[in-house]
Structure formats: structure tokens, C-alpha cells
Amino acid sequence: MKKGKKLCISITAGVLAVGLAAGGGVYLARQGGDPVHVYNITENMIYTDYWGDSNYSSGMVTTDRLQTVFLSATQEVTAVNVQEGQRVTAGTALITYDTTLSQLSLDRQELEIQRNKLRLEDAQDQLAAIRRMKPISYTTRPTTRPTTAPTTSQPDGDLGEDEAYRVLGGAGTSEANPKVVWAKQDTTFNDQLMEELLGGDTSIYLVVELREGDRASGEVESRIGMYIQQEPEQVTAAANLSAGGGGYSLSLLTEVTTEEPSPQTEEGTTSDTNPPETTEETGATEPEPTEPEPTEPEPTTPPTVTVNRYNITFFPATEVTIPDDSGDTGGGTDIDYNSGYTASEIAQMRADKEAEIKELQFTIEMGEAELKIMQKEFDNGVVTSEIDGYVVSVLSPEEALANNEPVVKVSGGGGFLLQGTVSELRRNSVTLGQTVQVMNYETGMSYEGIVTEVSQYPVPNSGYMGGNPNVSYYPFTVTIDESANLEAGTYAEITYTTAQPQAGGFYLDSAFIRNENGKSFVYVKNTEDKLEKREITIGMTIYDGRYTQVLEGLTIGDSIAFPYGSGLREGAPTEEAQVSELYETM
């Protein structure tokens, strides 16, 4: 069913006409003959200059002949077993601590990871639902004519005084073949009328026409399309039934009346309208019989009755031509409401949900890395050296915690290693020997690093890694010297700056670019003010994919159309518009 707006109102034919007037205006504005709005690229809401920006990646810290030992707030150190400058071998005890409080931290960490995994599953389900959404679409039906002339909705003669409506034709099986009814302006759509129109069916597609002066020769003032569904329901006879139900539904209910019980006297007996009998001989009034004390009546189950609820969904109704056996309607435009969201709204929902999933995945990875470190520390309460080398620094536990620094650091002449990834569109922005900034997620401290390797091979099955999901990502390695306070197994962020923009072209809002079969194109106004589908050559994306570099096929002086919506076809007439108007409707 192609759904339109649902309204909650008191239904008369006249009121319906007024209620749908605004919607009809919107519908007519969508007709295929209207010019397509185009927007000049010189407006800064469409394109942007680019002089280089900061790019980000992240990865897990590893070490090369280096070890740092950090403390958590729940670790109570009982002994520091080494001194600065001391030579140690793999297996030498560095510190010992009490593990009593560590078990609680371990349990809390595991619980937090499970919570985030549940959130991730929920977000992935929501993303799958968003990907299945179809946007509102506007399609033009063919204008071929049937072989026999169709019956129009022109009535034969005026309505009689007792004639509230007249069926003009149509089967009522779909929007393309509705039952067409001419109704008087003051016709009330009560349940009796609904039953008559349904004719024993439980649903019907109906178009109601209202004519000027309620005359057959009068102009059609409005047409209301309604999809009516009858839903029987068992209710208590004494229930206080009322129309409506909240939201956008509309219900018409049968009024339910019950027989009023006889009035009771104060003593609990039924009052008698006739006076007591009097004897003719004595004139005395016969005594009334003694009644037993009133007792509580037995509870009874209230009777139930079946009432019909009528749910009505409105749909656009243009000039009606009742189809013949061929089913042809003679052209027009259909609106398929689908999800109720536009293509741009669905795209934004998808992007937001993908970003949320990426953040949750990263949070889980960091949590699991921290859990491994905690489990390792909890094994026996002793941290041992993993390498042969020298103790280059020793701090007191209090000083180490206060400054977010390692309590012990052992070096064998190496440093820290950190691996990030770069998309193929930005691969040239990372070079050997390049200086980058590394931030420790745990402490917030930043250090300088050097790019020491850029792989020639992409990461297998990289998937969606924070940019375009259709491009490959290449790993690169950053080396940080031993003076940094990093810890193996934790995560850090890499920031690298593109020194200058890629030569040539300009950067266009990615929403105006469409892709088919690996090629990119836009819709452009040509020299004849007609819409033209034009292929373009693109380069890198910037600002998290918001803008895409256009190298060939467009100039800044061109005017382009938003590549979604009705009437978007080559050769369509164009009309210049302001970009701000587009964003107000998106």
C-alpha cells in the first residue's frame, strides 16, 4: 500500500477537503513537468577550498626492546625490586603488589566490555534496518491511452434531496483503480455510510469528489483519496467509547446504548407506579407484605458487543479517470512513501550509525587490550622483565600514579612502535621520515614519532575504517623513542598533516556526486538550460568524506542539481535556486 498522511479529525466531506488542501499543493509541486532546481557551484555551501588539514589514525602500541610498567589505581605495590641503572635479564622481578583489589577491577572491566558488545549488536541491527529503507519516490505512469474510451467521473444529473452520495464507478481495489464517489458537502462519514461504501468488504480504496454547489455541472472543488480498513473489535457494552486513539490513526466507532435498569427505592425494592389496593367495604388499605432484608446482588459479567473501527489512510488524488478493463489510468504521478524518509535523510542516518558502530568497536578493542594487561598482572602479583637490558627509570608508586608515568622502565636500546592505516585516496600524504604526533589515549600525553615504514600492500578485509568503505587501506609504522611514557597493549592516536593540497580541481560536496559501475557523474545545466548527466573524474576526499576532489568534467561556474528526487532526467528544464533552500528541505 502506498501510504499518505494519516490525520486525526472529525470526518465530514467538507472538513476533509480543507484538511488536505496543503498536502495537495505539495503533491502538485512534484509533477514531472516542473523545472529541476540547479545550484551554482560558486556558493560555498557546495564547494570548499582546501589548503591541507589534519588526518587521523590509531593503533595498538608495541615495543622493540623496551618495557614500561604502569600502575592502576587498585594496585597496592608491596615492593619495588630494582633500582635505576640496574642491569636485568628476562624474568627478573621488577615489582610485587597485593592482588586483593585487582579482582574487583577485573570483574568490572569484563562487565563493561559485555555491555559495549550488546550496544554494538543493537547498533548493527539498526544499521541493517536503515540499509533496507527505501526513500520516498515519485514515478510517472505511462501516458498511453487504452483501446476503448474510459469512463470519466462526470456524474449524470444532480443529487436528489435524500441522496447523500453517488458512486460514479471504479472497483476500489487500488489507488490506480479506486471507487469514485460524488458526495454532498455536508455528508457525514458515519459507520453506516462506511458499511455501505465497503459493500461487505473489509477494505476499499476510495476517492471522494466535492463539487461546487453540490451540482453535477459544478467544478470539482476537491478530491480526497482514502484507504479505508474495517477492524471489528469486542468491547464492553457499558464502555465509554470515543473516537481516535492517539498518533495519526483515526477511528469511527458505533455508538453503543444499553437498556436503562429500573429505578430502585431506598429500601432496594422496585418502585411501583400504581398505589396500593384499597378494599371497597372497609376502605382500609391492605398491609404491604414484609420484604426480606436486601442482599448484595451477585456480580455479573458486563455484556460485550462487536463494534467496527474504521482506520483511514489518506493518499493523493488528482483528476480521476476510471480505468477500463486494460487498467490504464492515462498517466500521472505516483508517490511511494516507503520508509517516509528522503534519500539524503537515510544517507545521514546511515552515516551516523556507521560512526557510532566504529566508535563502539574501538571502545571494545581498547577495553579488551586493557583487560589482557590486567589479567597478566593479576596472575601472581609479580611483574617481571620481558627483555634483557637496563632499568632506565624508577619512580615511587605515588609519584607514578600522580603523573601518569611508569613506575619502572627497562630498555634494551629500542623504542615504541605504533601501526596506523591510511586510505588509498590519501596514501601520498604519508611518507618515510615524516614527523607525526602520537597521543596516549590513557594519559592524554602527546609525543613526536617518525614514519619508518609504509606498506605496499593493503590491509586484508579492512572494511569500514572511518572513511569510504569502497577503498583500500594501507598500514604504516611510526617509531617513538624510549623517552615517551607509553605502554605495550594500549592504544594511541596518530595525527599527520597534509602539507599542501593535491594539485588541480576543486572540492565539491560529496552529496552531489553519484556513482554507477565504478564511474562518477553529476547532473549539470547545459548551454540550453537543460539537465545533462555528465561523467567526472574525482580525486581524494577531505573532512571525513564530506567533500570530494573533482579533477575533470566540471568547473566552478557550472550549475548542478541534487541527484535525487522527481523529474531528474536528462533534457528536463532547469531553474536556478539558492542552496539554502535545498538544505531547508533535506
CSV table of N, CA and C in Angstrom, one decimal, residues 169-319:
chain,number,residue,atom,x,y,z
A,169,GLY,N,-18.2,5.0,-10.2
A,169,GLY,CA,-17.5,3.9,-10.9
A,169,GLY,C,-16.3,3.5,-10.1
A,170,GLY,N,-15.5,2.6,-10.7
A,170,GLY,CA,-14.3,2.1,-10.1
A,170,GLY,C,-14.5,0.9,-9.2
A,171,ALA,N,-13.4,0.1,-9.1
A,171,ALA,CA,-13.5,-1.1,-8.4
A,171,ALA,C,-13.1,-1.0,-6.9
A,172,GLY,N,-12.3,0.0,-6.6
A,172,GLY,CA,-11.9,0.2,-5.2
A,172,GLY,C,-10.8,-0.7,-4.7
A,173,THR,N,-10.1,-1.3,-5.7
A,173,THR,CA,-9.1,-2.3,-5.4
A,173,THR,C,-7.7,-1.8,-5.2
A,174,SER,N,-7.4,-0.5,-5.7
A,174,SER,CA,-6.1,0.0,-5.6
A,174,SER,C,-6.2,1.5,-5.8
A,175,GLU,N,-5.1,2.3,-5.6
A,175,GLU,CA,-5.0,3.7,-5.8
A,175,GLU,C,-5.2,4.0,-7.3
A,176,ALA,N,-4.8,3.0,-8.2
A,176,ALA,CA,-4.9,3.2,-9.6
A,176,ALA,C,-6.3,2.9,-10.0
A,177,ASN,N,-7.1,2.2,-9.2
A,177,ASN,CA,-8.5,1.8,-9.6
A,177,ASN,C,-9.4,2.0,-8.4
A,178,PRO,N,-9.5,3.2,-7.9
A,178,PRO,CA,-10.4,3.4,-6.7
A,178,PRO,C,-11.9,3.5,-7.0
A,179,LYS,N,-12.7,3.3,-6.0
A,179,LYS,CA,-14.1,3.6,-6.2
A,179,LYS,C,-14.3,5.1,-6.1
A,180,VAL,N,-14.9,5.7,-7.1
A,180,VAL,CA,-15.1,7.1,-7.1
A,180,VAL,C,-16.5,7.5,-6.7
A,181,VAL,N,-16.6,8.4,-5.7
A,181,VAL,CA,-17.9,8.8,-5.1
A,181,VAL,C,-18.0,10.3,-5.2
A,182,TRP,N,-19.2,10.8,-5.6
A,182,TRP,CA,-19.5,12.2,-5.5
A,182,TRP,C,-20.4,12.4,-4.3
A,183,ALA,N,-20.0,13.2,-3.4
A,183,ALA,CA,-20.7,13.4,-2.1
A,183,ALA,C,-21.1,14.8,-2.0
A,184,LYS,N,-22.2,15.0,-1.2
A,184,LYS,CA,-22.6,16.4,-0.9
A,184,LYS,C,-21.6,17.0,0.1
A,185,GLN,N,-21.6,18.3,0.1
A,185,GLN,CA,-20.7,19.0,1.0
A,185,GLN,C,-20.9,18.7,2.5
A,186,ASP,N,-22.1,18.4,2.9
A,186,ASP,CA,-22.4,18.2,4.3
A,186,ASP,C,-22.6,16.7,4.7
A,187,THR,N,-22.2,15.8,3.8
A,187,THR,CA,-22.3,14.4,4.1
A,187,THR,C,-21.4,14.0,5.2
A,188,THR,N,-22.0,13.3,6.2
A,188,THR,CA,-21.2,12.9,7.3
A,188,THR,C,-20.8,11.4,7.1
A,189,PHE,N,-19.5,11.2,7.3
A,189,PHE,CA,-19.0,9.8,7.1
A,189,PHE,C,-19.1,9.0,8.4
A,190,ASN,N,-20.3,8.6,8.7
A,190,ASN,CA,-20.5,7.8,9.9
A,190,ASN,C,-20.3,6.3,9.6
A,191,ASP,N,-20.5,5.4,10.6
A,191,ASP,CA,-20.3,4.0,10.4
A,191,ASP,C,-21.3,3.4,9.4
A,192,GLN,N,-22.5,3.9,9.3
A,192,GLN,CA,-23.5,3.4,8.4
A,192,GLN,C,-23.0,3.6,7.0
A,193,LEU,N,-22.5,4.8,6.7
A,193,LEU,CA,-22.0,5.2,5.4
A,193,LEU,C,-20.8,4.3,5.0
A,194,MET,N,-19.9,4.1,6.0
A,194,MET,CA,-18.8,3.3,5.8
A,194,MET,C,-19.2,1.9,5.3
A,195,GLU,N,-20.1,1.3,6.0
A,195,GLU,CA,-20.5,0.0,5.7
A,195,GLU,C,-21.1,-0.1,4.3
A,196,GLU,N,-21.9,0.9,3.9
A,196,GLU,CA,-22.5,1.0,2.6
A,196,GLU,C,-21.4,1.0,1.5
A,197,LEU,N,-20.4,1.9,1.7
A,197,LEU,CA,-19.3,2.0,0.8
A,197,LEU,C,-18.4,0.7,0.6
A,198,LEU,N,-18.2,0.1,1.8
A,198,LEU,CA,-17.4,-1.2,1.7
A,198,LEU,C,-18.2,-2.3,1.0
A,199,GLY,N,-19.5,-2.3,1.1
A,199,GLY,CA,-20.3,-3.3,0.4
A,199,GLY,C,-20.0,-4.7,0.8
A,200,GLY,N,-19.7,-4.9,2.1
A,200,GLY,CA,-19.4,-6.3,2.5
A,200,GLY,C,-17.9,-6.6,2.6
A,201,ASP,N,-17.1,-5.7,1.9
A,201,ASP,CA,-15.6,-5.9,2.0
A,201,ASP,C,-15.1,-5.3,3.3
A,202,THR,N,-13.8,-5.7,3.6
A,202,THR,CA,-13.2,-5.1,4.8
A,202,THR,C,-12.3,-4.0,4.5
A,203,SER,N,-12.0,-3.7,3.2
A,203,SER,CA,-11.1,-2.6,2.9
A,203,SER,C,-11.5,-2.1,1.5
A,204,ILE,N,-11.2,-0.8,1.2
A,204,ILE,CA,-11.5,-0.2,-0.1
A,204,ILE,C,-10.6,1.0,-0.3
A,205,TYR,N,-10.3,1.2,-1.5
A,205,TYR,CA,-9.6,2.5,-2.0
A,205,TYR,C,-10.7,3.4,-2.5
A,206,LEU,N,-10.9,4.6,-1.9
A,206,LEU,CA,-12.0,5.4,-2.2
A,206,LEU,C,-11.5,6.8,-2.6
A,207,VAL,N,-12.1,7.4,-3.6
A,207,VAL,CA,-11.8,8.8,-4.0
A,207,VAL,C,-13.2,9.6,-3.9
A,208,VAL,N,-13.2,10.6,-3.0
A,208,VAL,CA,-14.5,11.3,-2.7
A,208,VAL,C,-14.3,12.7,-3.4
A,209,GLU,N,-15.3,13.0,-4.3
A,209,GLU,CA,-15.3,14.3,-5.0
A,209,GLU,C,-16.3,15.2,-4.4
A,210,LEU,N,-16.0,16.5,-4.2
A,210,LEU,CA,-16.9,17.5,-3.7
A,210,LEU,C,-17.0,18.6,-4.9
A,211,ARG,N,-18.2,18.9,-5.3
A,211,ARG,CA,-18.5,19.8,-6.4
A,211,ARG,C,-19.1,21.1,-5.9
A,212,GLU,N,-18.8,22.1,-6.6
A,212,GLU,CA,-19.4,23.4,-6.3
A,212,GLU,C,-20.9,23.4,-6.4
A,213,GLY,N,-21.5,23.9,-5.3
A,213,GLY,CA,-22.9,24.0,-5.2
A,213,GLY,C,-23.6,22.6,-5.1
A,214,ASP,N,-22.9,21.5,-4.9
A,214,ASP,CA,-23.4,20.2,-4.9
A,214,ASP,C,-24.2,19.9,-6.2
A,215,ARG,N,-23.7,20.5,-7.3
A,215,ARG,CA,-24.4,20.3,-8.6
A,215,ARG,C,-23.5,19.5,-9.5
A,216,ALA,N,-24.1,18.7,-10.4
A,216,ALA,CA,-23.3,17.9,-11.3
A,216,ALA,C,-22.5,18.8,-12.3
A,217,SER,N,-23.0,19.9,-12.6
A,217,SER,CA,-22.3,20.8,-13.5
A,217,SER,C,-21.3,21.7,-12.8
A,218,GLY,N,-21.2,21.6,-11.5
A,218,GLY,CA,-20.3,22.4,-10.7
A,218,GLY,C,-18.8,21.9,-10.9
A,219,GLU,N,-17.9,22.8,-10.7
A,219,GLU,CA,-16.5,22.4,-10.8
A,219,GLU,C,-16.1,21.6,-9.6
A,220,VAL,N,-15.2,20.6,-9.8
A,220,VAL,CA,-14.7,19.8,-8.6
A,220,VAL,C,-13.9,20.7,-7.8
A,221,GLU,N,-14.3,20.9,-6.5
A,221,GLU,CA,-13.5,21.7,-5.6
A,221,GLU,C,-12.4,21.0,-4.9
A,222,SER,N,-12.6,19.7,-4.7
A,222,SER,CA,-11.5,18.9,-4.1
A,222,SER,C,-11.8,17.4,-4.3
A,223,ARG,N,-10.7,16.6,-4.3
A,223,ARG,CA,-10.8,15.2,-4.4
A,223,ARG,C,-10.0,14.6,-3.2
A,224,ILE,N,-10.6,13.7,-2.5
A,224,ILE,CA,-9.9,13.2,-1.3
A,224,ILE,C,-9.7,11.7,-1.5
A,225,GLY,N,-8.5,11.2,-1.5
A,225,GLY,CA,-8.2,9.8,-1.6
A,225,GLY,C,-8.1,9.2,-0.2
A,226,MET,N,-8.9,8.1,0.0
A,226,MET,CA,-8.9,7.4,1.3
A,226,MET,C,-8.8,5.9,1.1
A,227,TYR,N,-7.9,5.3,1.9
A,227,TYR,CA,-7.9,3.9,2.0
A,227,TYR,C,-8.5,3.5,3.3
A,228,ILE,N,-9.7,2.8,3.3
A,228,ILE,CA,-10.5,2.5,4.5
A,228,ILE,C,-10.3,1.1,4.9
A,229,GLN,N,-10.0,0.8,6.1
A,229,GLN,CA,-9.9,-0.6,6.6
A,229,GLN,C,-10.9,-0.7,7.8
A,230,GLN,N,-11.7,-1.8,7.7
A,230,GLN,CA,-12.7,-2.1,8.8
A,230,GLN,C,-12.1,-3.1,9.7
A,231,GLU,N,-12.1,-2.8,11.0
A,231,GLU,CA,-11.5,-3.7,12.0
A,231,GLU,C,-12.5,-3.9,13.2
A,232,PRO,N,-13.2,-5.1,13.1
A,232,PRO,CA,-14.1,-5.4,14.2
A,232,PRO,C,-13.4,-5.6,15.5
A,233,GLU,N,-14.1,-5.2,16.6
A,233,GLU,CA,-13.4,-5.3,17.9
A,233,GLU,C,-14.5,-5.6,19.0
A,234,GLN,N,-14.2,-6.5,19.9
A,234,GLN,CA,-15.1,-6.8,21.0
A,234,GLN,C,-14.9,-5.8,22.1
A,235,VAL,N,-16.0,-5.1,22.6
A,235,VAL,CA,-15.8,-4.2,23.6
A,235,VAL,C,-17.0,-4.4,24.6
A,236,THR,N,-16.8,-3.9,25.8
A,236,THR,CA,-17.9,-3.9,26.9
A,236,THR,C,-19.0,-3.0,26.5
A,237,ALA,N,-20.2,-3.4,26.6
A,237,ALA,CA,-21.3,-2.6,26.2
A,237,ALA,C,-21.4,-1.3,26.9
A,238,ALA,N,-21.0,-1.3,28.2
A,238,ALA,CA,-21.1,-0.1,29.0
A,238,ALA,C,-19.9,0.8,28.9
A,239,ALA,N,-18.9,0.4,28.1
A,239,ALA,CA,-17.7,1.1,28.0
A,239,ALA,C,-17.9,2.5,27.4
A,240,ASN,N,-17.1,3.4,27.9
A,240,ASN,CA,-17.2,4.8,27.4
A,240,ASN,C,-16.4,4.9,26.1
A,241,LEU,N,-17.0,4.6,25.0
A,241,LEU,CA,-16.3,4.6,23.7
A,241,LEU,C,-16.1,6.0,23.2
A,242,SER,N,-14.9,6.2,22.6
A,242,SER,CA,-14.7,7.5,22.0
A,242,SER,C,-13.8,7.3,20.7
A,243,ALA,N,-13.9,8.3,19.8
A,243,ALA,CA,-13.2,8.2,18.6
A,243,ALA,C,-11.7,8.5,18.8
A,244,GLY,N,-10.9,8.0,17.9
A,244,GLY,CA,-9.5,8.4,18.0
A,244,GLY,C,-8.7,7.3,18.7
A,245,GLY,N,-7.5,7.6,19.1
A,245,GLY,CA,-6.6,6.6,19.7
A,245,GLY,C,-5.2,7.2,19.8
A,246,GLY,N,-5.0,8.4,19.4
A,246,GLY,CA,-3.7,9.0,19.5
A,246,GLY,C,-2.9,8.8,18.2
A,247,GLY,N,-1.8,9.4,18.1
A,247,GLY,CA,-0.9,9.3,17.0
A,247,GLY,C,-1.6,9.8,15.8
A,248,TYR,N,-1.5,9.1,14.7
A,248,TYR,CA,-2.1,9.6,13.4
A,248,TYR,C,-3.2,8.7,12.9
A,249,SER,N,-3.7,7.8,13.8
A,249,SER,CA,-4.8,6.9,13.4
A,249,SER,C,-6.1,7.7,13.6
A,250,LEU,N,-7.1,7.1,12.9
A,250,LEU,CA,-8.5,7.7,13.0
A,250,LEU,C,-9.5,6.6,13.1
A,251,SER,N,-10.4,6.6,14.1
A,251,SER,CA,-11.3,5.5,14.3
A,251,SER,C,-12.7,6.1,14.3
A,252,LEU,N,-13.7,5.5,13.7
A,252,LEU,CA,-15.1,5.8,13.9
A,252,LEU,C,-15.8,4.7,14.5
A,253,LEU,N,-16.4,4.9,15.7
A,253,LEU,CA,-17.0,3.8,16.5
A,253,LEU,C,-18.5,3.9,16.5
A,254,THR,N,-19.1,2.7,16.5
A,254,THR,CA,-20.6,2.7,16.6
A,254,THR,C,-20.9,3.1,18.0
A,255,GLU,N,-21.9,4.0,18.1
A,255,GLU,CA,-22.4,4.3,19.4
A,255,GLU,C,-23.1,3.1,20.1
A,256,VAL,N,-22.8,2.8,21.3
A,256,VAL,CA,-23.4,1.6,22.0
A,256,VAL,C,-24.3,2.1,23.1
A,257,THR,N,-25.6,1.6,23.0
A,257,THR,CA,-26.5,2.0,24.1
A,257,THR,C,-27.0,0.7,24.7
A,258,THR,N,-27.3,0.8,26.0
A,258,THR,CA,-27.9,-0.3,26.7
A,258,THR,C,-29.2,0.1,27.4
A,259,GLU,N,-30.1,-0.9,27.7
A,259,GLU,CA,-31.4,-0.6,28.3
A,259,GLU,C,-31.1,-0.1,29.7
A,260,GLU,N,-31.7,1.0,30.1
A,260,GLU,CA,-31.5,1.5,31.4
A,260,GLU,C,-32.2,0.6,32.5
A,261,PRO,N,-31.6,0.2,33.6
A,261,PRO,CA,-32.3,-0.6,34.6
A,261,PRO,C,-33.4,0.2,35.3
A,262,SER,N,-34.4,-0.5,35.9
A,262,SER,CA,-35.5,0.1,36.6
A,262,SER,C,-35.0,0.8,37.8
A,263,PRO,N,-35.5,2.0,38.1
A,263,PRO,CA,-35.1,2.8,39.3
A,263,PRO,C,-35.4,2.0,40.6
A,264,GLN,N,-34.5,2.1,41.6
A,264,GLN,CA,-34.7,1.4,42.8
A,264,GLN,C,-35.1,2.4,43.9
A,265,THR,N,-35.8,1.9,44.9
A,265,THR,CA,-36.2,2.7,46.1
A,265,THR,C,-35.0,2.6,47.0
A,266,GLU,N,-35.2,3.5,48.1
A,266,GLU,CA,-34.1,3.5,49.1
A,266,GLU,C,-34.0,2.2,49.8
A,267,GLU,N,-35.2,1.4,49.9
A,267,GLU,CA,-35.1,0.1,50.6
A,267,GLU,C,-34.6,-1.0,49.7
A,268,GLY,N,-34.3,-0.7,48.4
A,268,GLY,CA,-33.8,-1.7,47.5
A,268,GLY,C,-34.8,-2.3,46.7
A,269,THR,N,-36.2,-2.0,46.8
A,269,THR,CA,-37.2,-2.6,46.0
A,269,THR,C,-37.5,-1.8,44.8
A,270,THR,N,-38.1,-2.4,43.8
A,270,THR,CA,-38.5,-1.7,42.6
A,270,THR,C,-39.7,-0.8,42.9
A,271,SER,N,-39.7,0.4,42.5
A,271,SER,CA,-40.8,1.3,42.8
A,271,SER,C,-42.0,1.0,41.9
A,272,ASP,N,-43.2,1.1,42.4
A,272,ASP,CA,-44.4,0.8,41.7
A,272,ASP,C,-45.2,2.1,41.4
A,273,THR,N,-45.6,2.2,40.2
A,273,THR,CA,-46.3,3.5,39.8
A,273,THR,C,-47.7,3.4,40.2
A,274,ASN,N,-48.3,2.2,40.5
A,274,ASN,CA,-49.7,2.1,41.0
A,274,ASN,C,-49.8,2.2,42.5
A,275,PRO,N,-50.8,2.9,43.1
A,275,PRO,CA,-50.9,2.9,44.5
A,275,PRO,C,-51.4,1.6,45.1
A,276,PRO,N,-51.2,1.3,46.3
A,276,PRO,CA,-51.7,0.1,46.9
A,276,PRO,C,-53.2,-0.1,46.8
A,277,GLU,N,-53.7,-1.3,46.7
A,277,GLU,CA,-55.1,-1.6,46.5
A,277,GLU,C,-55.9,-1.2,47.8
A,278,THR,N,-57.1,-0.8,47.7
A,278,THR,CA,-58.0,-0.4,48.8
A,278,THR,C,-59.3,-1.2,48.7
A,279,THR,N,-59.7,-1.8,49.8
A,279,THR,CA,-61.0,-2.6,49.8
A,279,THR,C,-62.2,-1.7,49.8
A,280,GLU,N,-63.2,-2.1,49.1
A,280,GLU,CA,-64.4,-1.2,49.0
A,280,GLU,C,-65.2,-1.2,50.3
A,281,GLU,N,-65.2,-2.4,51.0
A,281,GLU,CA,-66.1,-2.5,52.2
A,281,GLU,C,-65.5,-1.7,53.3
A,282,THR,N,-64.3,-1.8,53.6
A,282,THR,CA,-63.7,-1.2,54.8
A,282,THR,C,-63.0,0.1,54.5
A,283,GLY,N,-62.6,0.2,53.2
A,283,GLY,CA,-61.8,1.4,52.9
A,283,GLY,C,-60.4,1.3,53.4
A,284,ALA,N,-60.1,0.2,54.1
A,284,ALA,CA,-58.8,0.1,54.7
A,284,ALA,C,-57.8,-0.3,53.6
A,285,THR,N,-56.6,0.1,53.9
A,285,THR,CA,-55.5,-0.2,53.0
A,285,THR,C,-54.9,-1.5,53.4
A,286,GLU,N,-54.8,-2.5,52.5
A,286,GLU,CA,-54.2,-3.7,52.9
A,286,GLU,C,-52.7,-3.5,53.1
A,287,PRO,N,-52.3,-4.2,54.2
A,287,PRO,CA,-50.8,-4.0,54.5
A,287,PRO,C,-49.9,-4.6,53.5
A,288,GLU,N,-48.8,-4.0,53.3
A,288,GLU,CA,-47.9,-4.5,52.3
A,288,GLU,C,-47.1,-5.7,52.9
A,289,PRO,N,-46.9,-6.7,52.0
A,289,PRO,CA,-46.1,-7.8,52.5
A,289,PRO,C,-44.7,-7.4,53.0
A,290,THR,N,-44.3,-8.2,54.0
A,290,THR,CA,-43.0,-7.9,54.6
A,290,THR,C,-41.9,-8.4,53.6
A,291,GLU,N,-41.0,-7.5,53.3
A,291,GLU,CA,-39.9,-7.9,52.3
A,291,GLU,C,-38.6,-8.3,53.1
A,292,PRO,N,-37.9,-9.3,52.6
A,292,PRO,CA,-36.7,-9.7,53.3
A,292,PRO,C,-35.6,-8.6,53.2
A,293,GLU,N,-34.7,-8.7,54.1
A,293,GLU,CA,-33.6,-7.7,54.1
A,293,GLU,C,-32.9,-7.7,52.7
A,294,PRO,N,-32.5,-6.5,52.2
A,294,PRO,CA,-31.8,-6.5,50.8
A,294,PRO,C,-30.4,-7.2,51.0
A,295,THR,N,-30.1,-7.9,50.0
A,295,THR,CA,-28.8,-8.5,49.9
A,295,THR,C,-28.0,-8.0,48.8
A,296,GLU,N,-26.6,-8.1,48.8
A,296,GLU,CA,-25.8,-7.7,47.7
A,296,GLU,C,-26.1,-8.5,46.5
A,297,PRO,N,-26.3,-7.8,45.4
A,297,PRO,CA,-26.5,-8.6,44.1
A,297,PRO,C,-25.3,-9.4,43.7
A,298,GLU,N,-25.6,-10.5,43.1
A,298,GLU,CA,-24.5,-11.3,42.5
A,298,GLU,C,-23.7,-10.5,41.4
A,299,PRO,N,-22.4,-10.5,41.4
A,299,PRO,CA,-21.7,-9.8,40.3
A,299,PRO,C,-22.0,-10.5,39.0
A,300,THR,N,-22.2,-9.7,38.0
A,300,THR,CA,-22.4,-10.2,36.7
A,300,THR,C,-21.4,-9.7,35.7
A,301,THR,N,-21.1,-10.4,34.7
A,301,THR,CA,-20.1,-10.0,33.7
A,301,THR,C,-20.8,-9.1,32.7
A,302,PRO,N,-20.2,-7.9,32.5
A,302,PRO,CA,-20.9,-7.0,31.6
A,302,PRO,C,-21.0,-7.6,30.2
A,303,PRO,N,-22.1,-7.3,29.5
A,303,PRO,CA,-22.2,-7.9,28.1
A,303,PRO,C,-21.2,-7.2,27.2
A,304,THR,N,-20.8,-7.9,26.2
A,304,THR,CA,-19.9,-7.4,25.2
A,304,THR,C,-20.6,-7.3,23.8
A,305,VAL,N,-20.2,-6.3,23.0
A,305,VAL,CA,-20.8,-6.2,21.7
A,305,VAL,C,-19.6,-6.0,20.7
A,306,THR,N,-19.9,-6.3,19.5
A,306,THR,CA,-18.9,-6.1,18.4
A,306,THR,C,-19.1,-4.7,17.7
A,307,VAL,N,-18.1,-3.9,17.7
A,307,VAL,CA,-18.1,-2.6,17.0
A,307,VAL,C,-17.1,-2.6,15.9
A,308,ASN,N,-17.3,-1.8,14.9
A,308,ASN,CA,-16.3,-1.7,13.8
A,308,ASN,C,-15.6,-0.4,13.9
A,309,ARG,N,-14.2,-0.6,13.9
A,309,ARG,CA,-13.4,0.6,13.9
A,309,ARG,C,-13.0,0.8,12.4
A,310,TYR,N,-12.9,2.0,12.0
A,310,TYR,CA,-12.6,2.3,10.6
A,310,TYR,C,-11.3,3.2,10.6
A,311,ASN,N,-10.2,2.5,10.2
A,311,ASN,CA,-8.9,3.2,10.1
A,311,ASN,C,-8.8,3.8,8.6
A,312,ILE,N,-8.5,5.0,8.5
A,312,ILE,CA,-8.5,5.7,7.2
A,312,ILE,C,-7.1,6.3,7.0
A,313,THR,N,-6.5,5.9,5.9
A,313,THR,CA,-5.2,6.5,5.4
A,313,THR,C,-5.4,7.3,4.2
A,314,PHE,N,-5.0,8.5,4.2
A,314,PHE,CA,-5.3,9.4,3.0
A,314,PHE,C,-4.1,9.3,2.0
A,315,PHE,N,-4.5,9.4,0.7
A,315,PHE,CA,-3.5,9.4,-0.3
A,315,PHE,C,-3.8,10.4,-1.4
A,316,PRO,N,-2.8,10.9,-2.1
A,316,PRO,CA,-3.1,12.0,-3.1
A,316,PRO,C,-4.1,11.5,-4.2
A,317,ALA,N,-5.0,12.4,-4.5
A,317,ALA,CA,-6.0,12.0,-5.6
A,317,ALA,C,-6.0,13.2,-6.6
A,318,THR,N,-5.5,13.0,-7.8
A,318,THR,CA,-5.6,14.0,-8.8
A,318,THR,C,-6.8,13.8,-9.6
A,319,GLU,N,-6.9,14.4,-10.8
A,319,GLU,CA,-8.1,14.2,-11.7
A,319,GLU,C,-8.3,12.7,-11.9
